[in-house]
Each structure stands twice: as structure tokens, then as C-alpha cells.
Coordinates of C-alpha atoms and ligand atoms in Angstrom, one line a residue:
M1 CA 0.2 -0.2 0.2
A2 CA 1.2 3.5 -0.5
T3 CA 2.0 5.8 2.3
P4 CA 0.6 8.8 1.3
T5 CA 3.3 11.6 1.0
S6 CA 3.0 14.5 3.9
S7 CA 2.5 17.0 1.2
S8 CA -0.7 14.9 -0.2
S9 CA -2.5 16.3 2.3
G10 CA -5.4 18.8 1.3
R11 CA -5.4 18.7 -2.4
T12 CA -6.5 21.3 -4.2
W13 CA -7.0 22.7 -7.6
W14 CA -4.1 25.5 -6.8
K15 CA -2.0 22.7 -6.0
E16 CA -2.8 20.6 -9.3
G17 CA -3.2 23.3 -11.8
T18 CA -0.7 24.2 -14.2
A19 CA -0.6 28.3 -13.9
Y20 CA 0.5 30.3 -17.0
Q21 CA 1.9 33.7 -16.9
I22 CA 1.1 36.3 -19.3
Y23 CA 2.7 39.6 -19.5
P24 CA 0.1 41.7 -21.3
A25 CA 2.1 44.2 -23.0
S26 CA 4.1 41.5 -25.1
F27 CA 1.3 38.9 -25.4
K28 CA -0.9 39.7 -28.2
D29 CA -1.8 42.9 -29.9
S30 CA -5.8 43.1 -31.0
N31 CA -5.8 46.6 -32.3
G32 CA -2.8 47.2 -34.3
D33 CA -1.2 50.0 -31.5
G34 CA 1.8 47.7 -31.3
L35 CA 1.0 46.9 -27.4
G36 CA -0.3 44.0 -26.4
D37 CA -4.0 44.2 -24.7
I38 CA -6.7 42.0 -22.5
A39 CA -8.7 41.8 -26.2
G40 CA -5.7 40.2 -27.6
I41 CA -5.3 37.8 -24.4
L42 CA -8.8 36.5 -24.8
S43 CA -8.1 35.8 -28.1
K44 CA -5.6 33.2 -27.2
V45 CA -7.7 31.6 -24.5
D46 CA -8.4 28.6 -26.1
Y47 CA -4.6 28.3 -27.2
L48 CA -4.2 27.9 -23.5
K49 CA -6.8 25.6 -22.7
E50 CA -5.3 23.3 -25.6
L51 CA -1.9 23.8 -24.2
G52 CA -2.8 22.5 -21.0
V53 CA -2.8 25.3 -18.8
D54 CA -5.5 25.6 -15.9
I55 CA -4.6 28.9 -14.5
L56 CA -3.6 32.3 -15.8
W57 CA -1.8 34.5 -14.2
V58 CA -1.9 38.0 -15.8
S59 CA 0.8 40.4 -14.8
P60 CA -0.4 44.2 -14.1
M61 CA -3.2 45.2 -16.3
F62 CA -3.8 48.3 -14.0
E63 CA -3.6 51.8 -14.7
S64 CA -0.2 53.2 -14.5
P65 CA 2.3 55.6 -16.2
Q66 CA 4.3 52.5 -17.1
I67 CA 7.8 53.5 -15.2
D68 CA 8.0 49.6 -14.6
M69 CA 5.6 48.2 -17.2
G70 CA 2.6 48.6 -14.6
Y71 CA 4.2 47.3 -11.7
D72 CA 3.7 51.2 -10.7
I73 CA -0.2 51.7 -10.3
S74 CA -1.7 54.6 -10.2
N75 CA -5.5 53.2 -9.9
Y76 CA -6.0 49.9 -8.8
E77 CA -9.8 49.9 -9.9
A78 CA -9.2 50.8 -13.8
V79 CA -7.2 49.4 -16.2
H80 CA -4.7 50.9 -18.3
A81 CA -6.6 52.6 -21.1
P82 CA -4.4 50.8 -24.0
Y83 CA -5.2 47.5 -22.5
G84 CA -8.7 47.4 -22.3
T85 CA -11.2 48.6 -19.5
V86 CA -12.4 46.8 -16.5
E87 CA -15.4 45.4 -18.5
D88 CA -12.9 43.7 -20.5
M89 CA -11.3 42.2 -17.7
Q90 CA -14.7 40.9 -16.8
A91 CA -14.8 39.3 -20.0
L92 CA -11.5 37.9 -19.5
I93 CA -12.5 36.5 -16.0
D94 CA -15.7 34.9 -17.3
A95 CA -13.8 33.3 -20.2
C96 CA -12.1 31.5 -18.0
H97 CA -14.5 30.3 -15.8
K98 CA -16.8 29.1 -18.7
R99 CA -13.1 27.0 -19.7
G100 CA -13.2 25.3 -16.1
M101 CA -10.0 27.6 -15.9
K102 CA -9.1 29.9 -13.0
I103 CA -7.5 33.5 -13.7
I104 CA -5.1 35.3 -11.0
L105 CA -4.2 39.0 -11.1
D106 CA -0.5 40.4 -9.8
L107 CA -0.9 42.2 -6.3
V108 CA 1.9 45.2 -6.2
I109 CA 1.1 46.5 -2.7
N110 CA 4.4 47.6 -1.9
H111 CA 4.6 50.8 -3.5
T112 CA 2.3 52.7 -6.1
S113 CA 2.4 55.0 -8.6
A114 CA 3.8 58.6 -7.8
E115 CA 0.6 59.3 -9.8
H116 CA -1.6 57.6 -7.5
A117 CA -4.4 60.0 -6.0
W118 CA -2.9 58.7 -2.2
F119 CA 0.4 59.7 -3.2
K120 CA -0.7 62.6 -5.0
E121 CA -2.4 64.0 -1.3
S122 CA 0.6 62.6 1.2
R123 CA 3.0 64.6 -1.0
S124 CA 0.4 67.8 -1.0
S125 CA 1.9 69.1 2.6
R126 CA 3.2 67.3 6.0
D127 CA -0.1 67.9 7.8
N128 CA -2.3 65.9 4.9
P129 CA -4.3 63.0 6.1
K130 CA -2.5 60.7 4.2
R131 CA 1.2 62.1 4.6
D132 CA 1.4 58.7 6.7
W133 CA 0.5 56.6 4.2
Y134 CA 3.9 56.5 2.7
I135 CA 7.3 56.6 4.2
W136 CA 8.4 60.2 5.0
K137 CA 11.7 60.8 6.4
P138 CA 13.4 64.1 7.4
P139 CA 17.2 64.5 6.0
R140 CA 20.6 63.8 7.9
Y141 CA 23.4 66.3 7.6
A142 CA 26.9 65.4 6.9
E143 CA 29.8 67.2 9.1
D144 CA 30.2 70.0 6.4
G145 CA 26.5 70.5 6.0
T146 CA 25.8 68.2 2.8
R147 CA 22.2 67.0 3.0
L148 CA 22.0 63.5 3.4
P149 CA 19.6 60.8 2.7
P150 CA 18.2 59.3 6.0
T151 CA 19.6 55.8 5.1
N152 CA 22.3 54.6 2.7
W153 CA 20.4 52.1 1.0
R154 CA 20.4 50.9 -2.6
S155 CA 17.6 50.9 -4.8
Y156 CA 16.5 47.9 -6.8
F157 CA 16.6 50.1 -10.0
S158 CA 20.1 51.8 -8.8
G159 CA 20.7 54.9 -6.7
S160 CA 19.1 56.1 -3.3
T161 CA 15.8 54.8 -2.0
W162 CA 15.0 58.2 -0.9
E163 CA 14.0 61.0 -3.0
W164 CA 14.0 64.5 -1.7
D165 CA 10.6 66.4 -1.9
E166 CA 11.4 70.0 -2.4
H167 CA 7.9 71.0 -2.1
T168 CA 7.6 69.5 1.9
Q169 CA 11.0 69.1 2.8
E170 CA 11.3 65.5 3.4
Y171 CA 12.9 62.6 1.7
Y172 CA 10.2 59.8 0.8
L173 CA 11.3 55.7 0.6
H174 CA 11.0 53.8 -2.9
L175 CA 12.7 50.6 -3.3
F176 CA 12.1 50.9 -6.4
A177 CA 12.0 53.7 -8.7
K178 CA 11.5 57.2 -7.4
E179 CA 8.4 57.0 -9.4
M180 CA 6.8 54.1 -7.1
P181 CA 7.2 55.3 -3.4
D182 CA 6.4 52.4 -0.6
L183 CA 3.0 52.5 1.3
N184 CA 3.6 52.7 4.8
W185 CA 2.0 49.2 6.3
E186 CA 2.4 50.2 9.8
N187 CA -0.7 52.4 9.3
E188 CA -4.1 50.3 9.7
E189 CA -6.0 52.9 7.8
T190 CA -3.6 52.2 4.8
R191 CA -3.5 48.5 5.2
Q192 CA -7.5 48.6 5.1
A193 CA -7.6 51.0 1.8
I194 CA -5.6 48.5 0.1
Y195 CA -7.8 45.6 1.1
D196 CA -10.4 47.4 -0.3
S197 CA -9.3 48.5 -3.4
A198 CA -6.3 46.4 -4.8
M199 CA -7.8 42.8 -3.3
R200 CA -12.1 43.1 -2.8
F201 CA -12.5 45.4 -5.9
W202 CA -11.2 42.1 -8.0
L203 CA -12.1 39.2 -5.9
E204 CA -16.0 40.4 -5.8
R205 CA -15.4 40.4 -10.0
G206 CA -14.5 36.4 -9.8
V207 CA -10.6 36.6 -10.1
D208 CA -9.5 33.6 -8.3
G209 CA -6.5 34.9 -5.8
F210 CA -3.3 37.0 -6.4
R211 CA 0.5 36.6 -7.4
I212 CA 1.8 38.9 -4.5
D213 CA 4.8 41.5 -5.7
C214 CA 7.6 41.4 -3.3
V215 CA 5.6 39.5 -0.3
N216 CA 8.1 40.4 2.0
M217 CA 8.8 44.0 2.0
Y218 CA 6.4 45.6 3.7
S219 CA 7.4 45.5 6.8
K220 CA 10.3 47.4 7.3
R221 CA 12.9 47.4 10.2
V222 CA 11.6 51.1 11.7
G223 CA 14.8 52.1 13.1
F224 CA 15.9 53.2 9.8
L225 CA 19.4 52.1 10.0
D226 CA 21.8 52.3 7.7
A227 CA 23.1 49.1 5.8
P228 CA 26.6 47.3 6.0
I229 CA 29.0 48.4 3.2
V230 CA 29.3 45.5 0.7
D231 CA 30.3 47.9 -2.2
A232 CA 32.9 50.4 -1.5
A233 CA 32.7 52.4 -4.6
V234 CA 29.7 54.1 -4.1
F235 CA 27.3 55.5 -1.3
E236 CA 24.5 53.4 -1.8
Q237 CA 24.0 50.0 -0.5
P238 CA 22.3 46.6 -0.9
A239 CA 19.8 47.1 2.3
W240 CA 17.4 43.6 2.3
S241 CA 18.7 43.0 5.7
E242 CA 16.7 46.2 6.7
Y243 CA 13.6 45.8 4.7
A244 CA 12.7 42.2 3.8
N245 CA 11.1 39.8 6.2
G246 CA 10.4 42.9 8.9
P247 CA 9.1 42.5 12.4
R248 CA 5.3 42.8 11.3
M249 CA 5.4 40.7 7.8
H250 CA 3.5 37.6 9.4
E251 CA 1.3 39.1 11.4
F252 CA 0.2 41.5 7.9
L253 CA 0.0 38.5 5.8
R254 CA -2.4 36.8 8.7
E255 CA -4.5 39.9 8.4
M256 CA -5.0 40.1 5.0
N257 CA -6.0 37.0 5.3
Q258 CA -8.5 36.8 7.6
A259 CA -9.8 40.4 6.6
V260 CA -9.9 39.3 2.5
L261 CA -8.6 35.9 1.4
D262 CA -10.1 33.7 3.4
K263 CA -14.0 34.9 2.6
Y264 CA -13.4 33.6 -1.2
D265 CA -11.9 30.3 -2.6
T266 CA -8.3 32.2 -3.5
V267 CA -4.8 31.0 -4.3
T268 CA -2.1 33.3 -3.2
V269 CA 1.7 32.7 -4.9
G270 CA 4.2 35.5 -2.8
E271 CA 7.2 36.8 -4.9
L272 CA 10.0 35.9 -2.1
P273 CA 13.5 37.1 -2.4
H274 CA 16.2 37.6 -0.4
T275 CA 14.5 34.6 1.9
P276 CA 17.4 31.4 2.1
D277 CA 16.3 29.2 5.1
P278 CA 13.7 26.7 4.3
R279 CA 12.2 27.2 7.9
H280 CA 12.2 30.7 7.2
V281 CA 9.9 30.0 3.9
L282 CA 7.8 27.2 5.5
R283 CA 6.5 30.2 8.2
Y284 CA 4.9 31.6 5.5
V285 CA 3.5 28.8 3.6
G286 CA 2.3 26.4 6.0
A287 CA -1.1 25.5 5.7
N288 CA -2.5 25.7 9.3
D289 CA -0.7 29.4 9.9
K290 CA -2.9 31.1 6.9
Q291 CA -0.5 33.3 5.0
L292 CA 0.2 32.3 1.6
S293 CA -0.6 29.3 -0.2
M294 CA 3.0 29.1 -1.5
V295 CA 5.8 30.8 -2.9
F296 CA 8.6 31.7 -5.4
Q297 CA 11.8 31.1 -3.6
F298 CA 14.6 32.9 -5.6
D299 CA 17.4 30.4 -5.3
I300 CA 16.7 29.4 -8.7
V301 CA 16.4 32.6 -10.7
D302 CA 19.3 34.3 -8.8
I303 CA 21.9 31.5 -10.2
G304 CA 24.7 33.5 -12.0
Q305 CA 23.8 36.8 -10.3
G306 CA 26.4 39.0 -8.7
A307 CA 26.4 39.6 -5.2
S308 CA 27.2 43.1 -5.4
G309 CA 25.2 43.9 -8.6
K310 CA 22.7 41.5 -10.1
Y311 CA 23.7 42.1 -13.4
R312 CA 27.4 41.0 -13.1
F313 CA 27.5 37.4 -13.9
Q314 CA 29.3 34.5 -12.3
D315 CA 29.7 31.4 -13.6
W316 CA 28.1 28.7 -11.9
K317 CA 28.2 24.5 -12.0
L318 CA 25.6 22.2 -12.3
P319 CA 25.9 20.9 -8.8
Q320 CA 24.6 24.1 -7.4
F321 CA 21.5 24.3 -9.8
K322 CA 20.8 20.6 -8.5
A323 CA 21.1 21.4 -4.9
T324 CA 18.7 24.4 -5.2
V325 CA 16.1 22.3 -7.2
A326 CA 16.4 19.3 -4.6
K327 CA 16.2 21.8 -1.6
W328 CA 13.1 23.6 -2.6
Q329 CA 11.7 20.3 -3.6
Q330 CA 12.4 18.5 -0.2
F331 CA 11.2 21.4 2.0
I332 CA 7.9 20.6 2.3
E333 CA 8.2 17.2 3.3
G334 CA 6.6 16.2 6.3
T335 CA 4.9 19.5 6.5
D336 CA 1.6 21.1 5.7
G337 CA 3.7 23.5 3.2
W338 CA 3.7 23.9 -0.4
T339 CA 6.0 24.5 -3.1
T340 CA 6.2 25.5 -6.6
A341 CA 8.1 24.9 -9.7
F342 CA 9.5 27.5 -12.1
C343 CA 12.4 28.9 -14.0
E344 CA 10.9 31.8 -15.8
N345 CA 9.1 34.7 -15.4
H346 CA 9.1 38.4 -16.4
D347 CA 12.0 39.6 -14.4
Q348 CA 14.3 36.9 -16.3
G349 CA 16.7 35.7 -18.6
R350 CA 15.3 32.9 -20.9
S351 CA 15.5 29.2 -19.3
V352 CA 17.1 27.8 -22.6
S353 CA 20.0 30.4 -22.9
R354 CA 20.8 30.7 -19.0
F355 CA 20.4 26.8 -17.9
A356 CA 21.1 25.1 -21.3
S357 CA 22.2 25.7 -24.4
D358 CA 20.5 27.9 -27.4
A359 CA 22.8 27.2 -29.8
P360 CA 21.1 26.3 -33.0
E361 CA 21.8 22.8 -32.7
H362 CA 20.9 22.3 -29.5
R363 CA 18.1 24.6 -28.5
E364 CA 14.9 22.8 -29.2
H365 CA 16.4 19.3 -27.4
S366 CA 17.5 21.9 -24.5
A367 CA 13.7 23.2 -24.2
K368 CA 12.3 20.0 -24.3
M369 CA 15.0 18.6 -21.2
L370 CA 13.9 21.7 -19.3
A371 CA 10.4 20.9 -20.0
L372 CA 10.6 17.3 -19.0
M373 CA 12.3 18.3 -15.9
L374 CA 9.9 21.0 -14.6
S375 CA 6.9 18.8 -15.6
T376 CA 7.9 16.0 -13.4
L377 CA 8.7 18.0 -10.3
T378 CA 6.6 18.3 -7.4
G379 CA 5.0 21.6 -6.4
T380 CA 2.5 23.7 -8.5
L381 CA 4.1 24.1 -11.9
F382 CA 4.3 28.3 -13.2
I383 CA 5.2 28.5 -17.0
Y384 CA 6.0 31.6 -18.7
Q385 CA 4.9 33.2 -22.2
G386 CA 6.8 31.7 -24.7
Q387 CA 8.8 29.2 -22.3
E388 CA 6.3 26.8 -24.0
I389 CA 7.8 27.5 -27.6
G390 CA 11.2 27.6 -26.5
M391 CA 12.0 31.3 -26.8
I392 CA 15.5 32.5 -26.2
N393 CA 17.4 35.5 -25.4
V394 CA 17.9 38.3 -27.0
P395 CA 20.9 38.2 -29.5
K396 CA 24.4 40.0 -28.4
E397 CA 24.0 42.4 -31.3
W398 CA 20.8 43.9 -29.5
T399 CA 22.2 47.7 -27.7
I400 CA 21.3 49.2 -24.7
D401 CA 20.3 52.5 -26.1
Q402 CA 18.5 51.1 -29.0
D403 CA 16.6 47.6 -28.1
Y404 CA 16.7 47.5 -24.3
Q405 CA 13.9 49.0 -22.5
D406 CA 13.8 47.8 -18.7
I407 CA 14.6 50.4 -16.4
E408 CA 16.2 47.9 -14.1
S409 CA 18.8 47.1 -16.6
V410 CA 19.5 50.5 -18.3
N411 CA 19.8 52.2 -15.1
F412 CA 22.5 49.3 -13.8
Y413 CA 24.2 49.8 -17.3
H414 CA 24.5 53.3 -16.9
A415 CA 25.7 53.4 -13.2
A416 CA 28.0 50.7 -13.6
I417 CA 29.7 52.6 -16.7
K418 CA 29.7 55.7 -14.7
V419 CA 31.5 54.6 -11.7
A420 CA 33.9 52.8 -14.0
R421 CA 35.1 56.2 -15.7
E422 CA 35.2 57.8 -12.4
T423 CA 37.3 55.0 -10.9
M424 CA 39.2 53.5 -13.7
A425 CA 40.2 57.2 -15.4
G426 CA 42.6 56.9 -17.8
N427 CA 42.4 53.2 -18.3
R428 CA 40.6 52.8 -21.2
Q429 CA 41.4 49.3 -21.4
A430 CA 39.7 48.4 -18.1
I431 CA 36.7 50.4 -18.7
Q432 CA 36.0 48.5 -22.2
D433 CA 36.1 45.5 -20.2
E434 CA 34.0 46.6 -17.6
T435 CA 31.7 48.0 -20.5
D436 CA 31.3 44.3 -22.3
Y437 CA 31.3 42.5 -18.8
I438 CA 28.0 44.3 -17.9
R439 CA 26.6 44.1 -21.2
R440 CA 27.5 40.2 -21.5
S441 CA 25.4 39.9 -18.1
I442 CA 22.7 42.2 -19.2
Q443 CA 22.4 39.7 -22.3
I444 CA 22.1 36.6 -19.8
L445 CA 20.1 37.8 -17.1
G446 CA 18.5 40.9 -18.4
R447 CA 14.2 41.1 -18.0
D448 CA 14.2 42.4 -21.5
N449 CA 15.0 38.9 -22.6
A450 CA 11.3 37.8 -21.3
R451 CA 9.5 40.8 -22.7
T452 CA 10.3 40.6 -26.3
P453 CA 6.9 40.3 -28.2
M454 CA 5.8 36.2 -28.0
Q455 CA 5.9 34.6 -31.2
W456 CA 3.0 33.3 -32.9
D457 CA 3.7 33.2 -36.6
D458 CA 5.9 34.7 -39.4
S459 CA 3.2 36.5 -41.0
N460 CA 4.7 39.6 -40.8
K461 CA 8.2 40.7 -39.0
S462 CA 6.5 41.2 -35.6
A463 CA 5.9 37.6 -35.6
G464 CA 2.1 38.1 -35.7
F465 CA 2.0 40.1 -32.3
T466 CA 1.2 43.1 -33.9
D467 CA -0.7 44.2 -37.3
R468 CA 1.2 47.5 -36.8
P469 CA 3.5 47.9 -39.9
E470 CA 6.0 49.8 -37.8
G471 CA 6.2 46.6 -35.4
G472 CA 5.8 46.5 -31.5
W473 CA 6.3 48.6 -28.5
M474 CA 9.6 46.3 -28.2
R475 CA 11.6 44.7 -31.2
T476 CA 10.7 41.2 -32.1
H477 CA 13.4 38.8 -31.8
D478 CA 15.6 37.8 -35.1
L479 CA 14.5 34.3 -34.6
Y480 CA 10.7 34.3 -34.9
P481 CA 11.1 32.6 -38.4
E482 CA 12.3 29.5 -36.6
I483 CA 10.7 29.7 -33.2
N484 CA 6.5 30.5 -33.6
V485 CA 3.4 28.7 -32.4
A486 CA 2.0 28.5 -35.9
K487 CA 5.0 26.5 -36.8
Q488 CA 5.0 24.3 -33.9
I489 CA 1.2 23.6 -34.2
D490 CA 2.2 21.8 -37.3
E491 CA 5.3 19.8 -36.1
P492 CA 4.2 16.6 -34.1
D493 CA 7.5 16.9 -32.5
S494 CA 7.9 20.4 -31.7
V495 CA 8.6 22.1 -28.3
L496 CA 5.3 23.1 -27.9
N497 CA 3.9 19.8 -28.7
F498 CA 6.2 18.3 -26.2
W499 CA 5.1 20.7 -23.6
K500 CA 1.6 19.7 -24.0
S501 CA 2.1 15.8 -23.7
M502 CA 4.3 16.5 -21.1
L503 CA 1.3 18.6 -19.0
R504 CA -1.2 15.8 -19.8
L505 CA 1.4 13.3 -18.5
R506 CA 1.7 15.1 -15.5
K507 CA -2.0 15.6 -14.7
L508 CA -2.4 11.6 -15.7
N509 CA -0.1 11.2 -13.0
K510 CA 0.1 13.6 -10.3
D511 CA 0.5 11.3 -7.3
L512 CA 3.7 11.1 -8.5
F513 CA 4.9 14.5 -10.3
V514 CA 2.5 17.1 -8.3
Y515 CA 2.6 15.5 -5.0
G516 CA 5.5 12.8 -5.0
N517 CA 8.6 12.7 -3.2
F518 CA 12.0 13.9 -4.8
H519 CA 15.1 12.2 -4.4
L520 CA 18.7 13.7 -5.9
Y521 CA 21.4 11.2 -7.4
E522 CA 25.2 12.3 -7.4
P523 CA 24.7 15.6 -6.8
D524 CA 28.2 16.6 -7.2
N525 CA 28.2 15.0 -10.8
E526 CA 28.8 18.3 -13.1
N527 CA 27.2 17.0 -16.3
T528 CA 23.9 14.9 -15.7
F529 CA 21.0 15.7 -13.4
I530 CA 19.5 12.3 -12.3
F531 CA 16.5 12.1 -9.6
A532 CA 13.5 10.1 -8.6
K533 CA 10.0 10.6 -7.9
T534 CA 8.2 7.9 -5.9
T535 CA 4.7 8.1 -4.0
F536 CA 6.4 6.7 -1.2
P537 CA 9.6 7.1 0.6
V538 CA 12.6 6.1 -0.5
G539 CA 14.7 3.6 1.9
G540 CA 11.3 2.2 3.4
T541 CA 11.1 -1.4 3.7
T542 CA 7.7 -2.1 2.0
A543 CA 8.5 -4.1 -1.4
S544 CA 6.8 -2.7 -4.6
A545 CA 5.2 0.4 -2.5
G546 CA 3.7 2.5 -5.2
Q547 CA 4.5 4.3 -8.3
A548 CA 8.2 5.2 -9.1
A549 CA 10.1 7.6 -11.9
V550 CA 13.3 8.4 -12.8
V551 CA 14.2 11.4 -14.8
M552 CA 17.8 11.2 -16.5
L553 CA 18.8 14.9 -17.6
N554 CA 22.0 15.8 -19.4
F555 CA 23.5 19.1 -18.8
T556 CA 26.0 19.3 -21.6
G557 CA 26.8 19.7 -25.3
K558 CA 28.4 16.0 -25.3
D559 CA 27.7 12.6 -24.7
Q560 CA 27.6 11.2 -21.0
T561 CA 27.3 7.8 -19.2
V562 CA 25.1 7.9 -16.8
T563 CA 25.2 4.7 -14.0
L564 CA 21.4 4.0 -13.0
P565 CA 20.5 4.8 -9.6
S566 CA 19.3 1.6 -7.2
L567 CA 15.7 2.2 -6.3
D568 CA 14.9 -1.4 -5.0
E569 CA 11.9 -0.7 -4.2
V570 CA 10.8 -0.5 -7.7
G571 CA 11.9 -3.0 -10.0
A572 CA 11.5 -2.2 -13.4
L573 CA 10.6 1.0 -15.0
R574 CA 9.9 1.5 -18.6
L575 CA 11.0 4.8 -21.1
Q576 CA 7.8 6.6 -20.9
V577 CA 9.4 10.2 -22.7
G578 CA 12.5 11.0 -24.0
N579 CA 13.4 14.3 -26.0
Y580 CA 14.9 12.9 -28.6
V581 CA 12.7 12.0 -31.4
D582 CA 14.1 8.1 -31.7
S583 CA 14.3 7.7 -28.1
A584 CA 10.2 6.3 -28.1
A585 CA 11.7 3.1 -28.9
S586 CA 10.7 1.3 -26.0
E587 CA 13.3 0.6 -23.4
E588 CA 13.7 -1.1 -19.8
L589 CA 15.5 0.1 -16.6
D590 CA 16.0 -2.8 -14.4
L591 CA 16.7 -0.9 -11.3
V592 CA 16.7 -4.1 -9.1
A593 CA 19.5 -5.5 -11.3
G594 CA 21.4 -2.1 -11.0
P595 CA 23.4 -0.2 -9.5
G596 CA 25.9 -0.2 -12.4
Q597 CA 24.2 -0.7 -15.2
Q598 CA 24.8 2.3 -17.6
R599 CA 23.1 4.3 -20.3
T600 CA 24.2 7.0 -22.6
L601 CA 23.1 10.3 -22.8
R602 CA 23.1 12.5 -25.9
P603 CA 23.7 16.1 -25.9
W604 CA 21.2 17.9 -23.6
E605 CA 19.1 14.7 -23.9
G606 CA 16.2 14.0 -21.3
R607 CA 14.9 10.6 -20.4
L608 CA 11.5 9.8 -18.0
Y609 CA 11.3 6.3 -17.2
M610 CA 8.3 5.2 -15.1
S611 CA 7.0 2.2 -13.4
S612 CA 3.9 1.2 -14.9
Ligands
GLC1 C1 8.7 42.3 -8.4 C2 8.5 42.5 -10.0 C3 9.2 43.2 -10.5 C4 9.1 45.3 -10.6 C5 9.1 45.0 -8.9 C6 8.7 46.2 -8.6 O1 10.2 42.0 -8.4 O2 8.3 41.3 -10.9 O3 8.8 43.7 -12.5 O4 9.9 45.4 -10.8 O5 8.6 43.9 -8.1 O6 7.2 46.3 -8.4
CA2 CA1 -3.1 47.1 -28.6

């Protein structure tokens, strides 16, 4: 008899459903203005249903001046006019529900836009009733009388987190752009306004929950101390120790559940950077202590980022990747928490380019290999638009000045070059090397990689994303004639059809893939990633205890010989899926006869073996 795994308690739609993230600006333009829109999303709901998607996550489509692509919201209760209207959103919500799908929105409540009515009031005078809805502080002064910001904190988009307000002679806090002031969660009235405007307004219209932006940043350490100096070249320092996971964070999330979320059948997935300790993450996702359903822990997407600056690419090796996957697969075992499986979103480079190979001869195998990995992992699976066709990073030739759009990478580039000019004065070669390094880092890690228009077909130079003769708001990837949806629908062995069949297989075997236990083999092997999924605890005493699968992945461009793991409980496994066309030929793994048996995996080959 199968011993139920701990994580199988409390099965729900949001654990078993596959989620798909839509970035509205770049998904589909319906009216030829070069910008994606809600009608465009609506026109593709059947495509997503057919792919096997159960939950749509729509990135911010709210009213916004678009300093940070809509993560700067000026009115939670209105839709960015070029995207459509609240009625259009209602139509999208209803279209999802009619097809048995769910829809979640982005909940961006750490900050608003500076154009939000609340902030306009707050900044109007020091005694305005909404003054305390944001975080205002008086200046400090250096010995020579120079005015200094209240702390040395560095914003995510470079420079200080503090902006001086001439009119009222104080600084306000902004962890992101200066046009994105942080809300003051210490103020009870502010929290209630957030719950009403950003949450209840949409829940009443039927949305099924939220992806919660910056979910651990609302409670700052209110002492407002300087962060430790790790980058002596500049005044501003990374400061998440001061503003992430602050003292009231858990209290705020519990309140949010009691006041709002519990009244509906909702799911929440929190964006959780800067939180490496599993015990700490468990505090957010334990089912009993109602805070969040699950989180996007950042270890996987932080791989390769620099410690003193995101766009200072660091080489990494496969053991780090495997340990990261294993850690966030296993941390819920024996608990009532839940996890996620993902490796892309709108803030990241494309996974094929980052974690595998986007070389022409390897990119399809790479995309399918990663699909095989993700669809067999425990937790709620999230895929990002374009991932299902194996979209890759932008070409190296694209320029910061003309092609890149993202405020984060563009600001980083200019700030880094400025520092290089100041500190490497005269050394032209050193400045050039630094420039090349930052460019290369942005080409690998930059958020714009995920924001190029979705490649639907090769009907025009915009890959069918828009009909506007001059193209979309952002440059289309040069390789759209080779990588696009229409082409892949017609090819039985395409990346898209591979994803479709994997999502189907995942649903048919949810005990194993969604809820199963995860076991890593050969953690130190730098070339291959071998893991098992089981519906029973491995190493237990019961023979033939349930279902099992073994996944073998080659993370190199060369043949690799792998030695089969021993998994005495399961006996023979049969090859179920491979990402090479000829690997469909049936083959058996006799794990009782192992260990010691060997197999050779071709470049970026992935195979999935399953018990029957
Ligand atoms: C989150 C979003 C990112 C945005 C930031 C500020 O990290 O995913 O796109 O820039 O929050 O809202
Ligand atoms: Ca449009």
C-alpha cells in the first residue's frame, strides 16, 4: 500500500493546476497599436486551454504611467487604457471560468505609482491626512552641512531608495524607481484601503487569487539604520537586511487572510526574494498558519547573478542548480507547506539560454529537456509565455540604447559605466572590459529577454504579435521565423507539442509528479542531473510500495554515460518519454539489477522512466 506523502494532504485545484504567466504588453495586440491588450489575451484563451493550462496569471494590467511596465499602479480599480477596460477584464475572467480555468492577478501593494491619488495627497503637505500613508523622513546632514538621505539604502533600480521632496522638505522611500513610493504598512488605515481597492475590488469580480509582488517587503525595520557596506565604490548599499522579512511581515499576511482572502476560494503565490532558509520560508507557506499558499523562492533564478550587483554574471556549475532544485522540492516533506516549480518569469532571462544551450543545434533539445524536468517536479508548476515554444534570449548584437527597454538593466548599465569612468580614469582598456562584461551579463540575465513580443507566426516582421506596420513597442526576436507557435502546432515533435504531452502526463500521474517525493542522485556530478520521484518514502522497507519515476538529464553538449541509481523498491521501469525523436523506442530499466548498469545520454538529452 502506498504511504501517502505528507504533502498530499489537502489536495486542491491550485496545487494540481498548471499556471501560465501572461505579460500583457507583449502577449498579443488586437488593435494594431503595437501594444498587447486584454482583447488579445482573450483571443488566445483557447490556445492556452489546449496547451493544458489551468490557471492564468496576468501581470499588471492596471492603470499606470508604465515607469516599470505596470508595476507602478496609479489606480487599482482601473485598467491601463491602452490595454482595455474593467469590462474587458470581466470578459476575460468569465472566459476563463467558462472553460474551467482560473485566473489570478498581480497584487502590487508594496508601493504605488507616484501618480496614485493617495500619493498625490500624501506629498501635498506635511499635515495632509494621507501623509503617513507613505514613508517620509527628514534628512541627515554631513559634518560639512551637505544634506544626506536618511539611510544608505540602494534601490533595485540603482541609486538611493530616498527621493527628496522640495515642496515639503522631506525624503520619501522607494525601494524601486523614484516614481514608485513605498506604502506605509504600519498605518492601519492604509492597509484597509489596500485590501479594499487592490483586493476586494477584483475578488468581487471573480478573480481566483493573486501573485503577490515583493511579498516580504511591507514590514520594514522601522529604526531605519544604514545597511552594511559591501560595495565601497558607492554610497548606496544593498539593504534587504533592513527592509525584507521585517518584524511585522507574518502578522500583516495573517491579517490580510482574515480580512479578505479567507472570504473567497483563493490562491496566493508570493514573490519571496532574500529568504534562503527553508524554515523561514515554511513560516510563510504552512497551511495551518494561513499566510500564503506558496511562494516563488528566488534561489533558482538568482543562479549566476552577482553578489554586489545583479548584472555581474558569475559562472555556476550544475551541482549548484541541482542542490537548489532539490532543496525547494524537499523542504515541504513532512510539513503542511506547499512549493512551486518554475524557472522563468518576466524578470528573468530565458531558461534555455541561461540553464541549457540556445545554440541552433541544441536549443530544441534544451527546451524539451527543461520541460521534462519541470513537468515532473513536485509543487504547482508555473510556465511563462513563450517558454512553451522554447523562446531564447535576445541576440548579443542588441544595444542598450536602442533595443533594451527595462529600467532596471538600463539604469544598472549607466550607473556601472559611470563608476567605471570615475574609478578607472584613464585606463581605457579596463573601462572597455567592464562595459563588455556588464553588457554580456545583461544579455544573459536581463529582464528584457522575457519581454520581447510573443512569437505567434511568421506572417509579418512582428511574428504576428501586432499588425502595426512599424512593429511592436519592443523589438521582435530575430529568430521568430524559426521559433513560433504556428510552426510548432504543425510539427508533431515541436517543443510546443512536447510541453502539451508532458502537461497531460503530469495530470494523469499527479500522485507522482505533483505530490510525490523527490530524490537526488549524484549531487556532485557536473554533467548530469538524475532524480527520482516516488509516491512512497524511498529507503522504506515495503517492497513495490507504489509508483516511481526516474528522470535523467544531460546538461552538456556532449555524450554522457550515466549509472543507474538503485531503487530497490520499484523493480523495472519503462522508458516513457525522451526528448530525442527516436527515444520513443521502448526500453526497460531494471533497477533491481542495478546499480552498475549504464546508459549514454546524448547532448542535452532527457529521459523519463516510469513504473507501470
Ligand atoms: C517585482 C516584479 C518586478 C517589479 C518589482 C517592482 O519584483 O516582478 O517586475 O519591477 O517587483 O514592483
Ligand atoms: Ca493593442
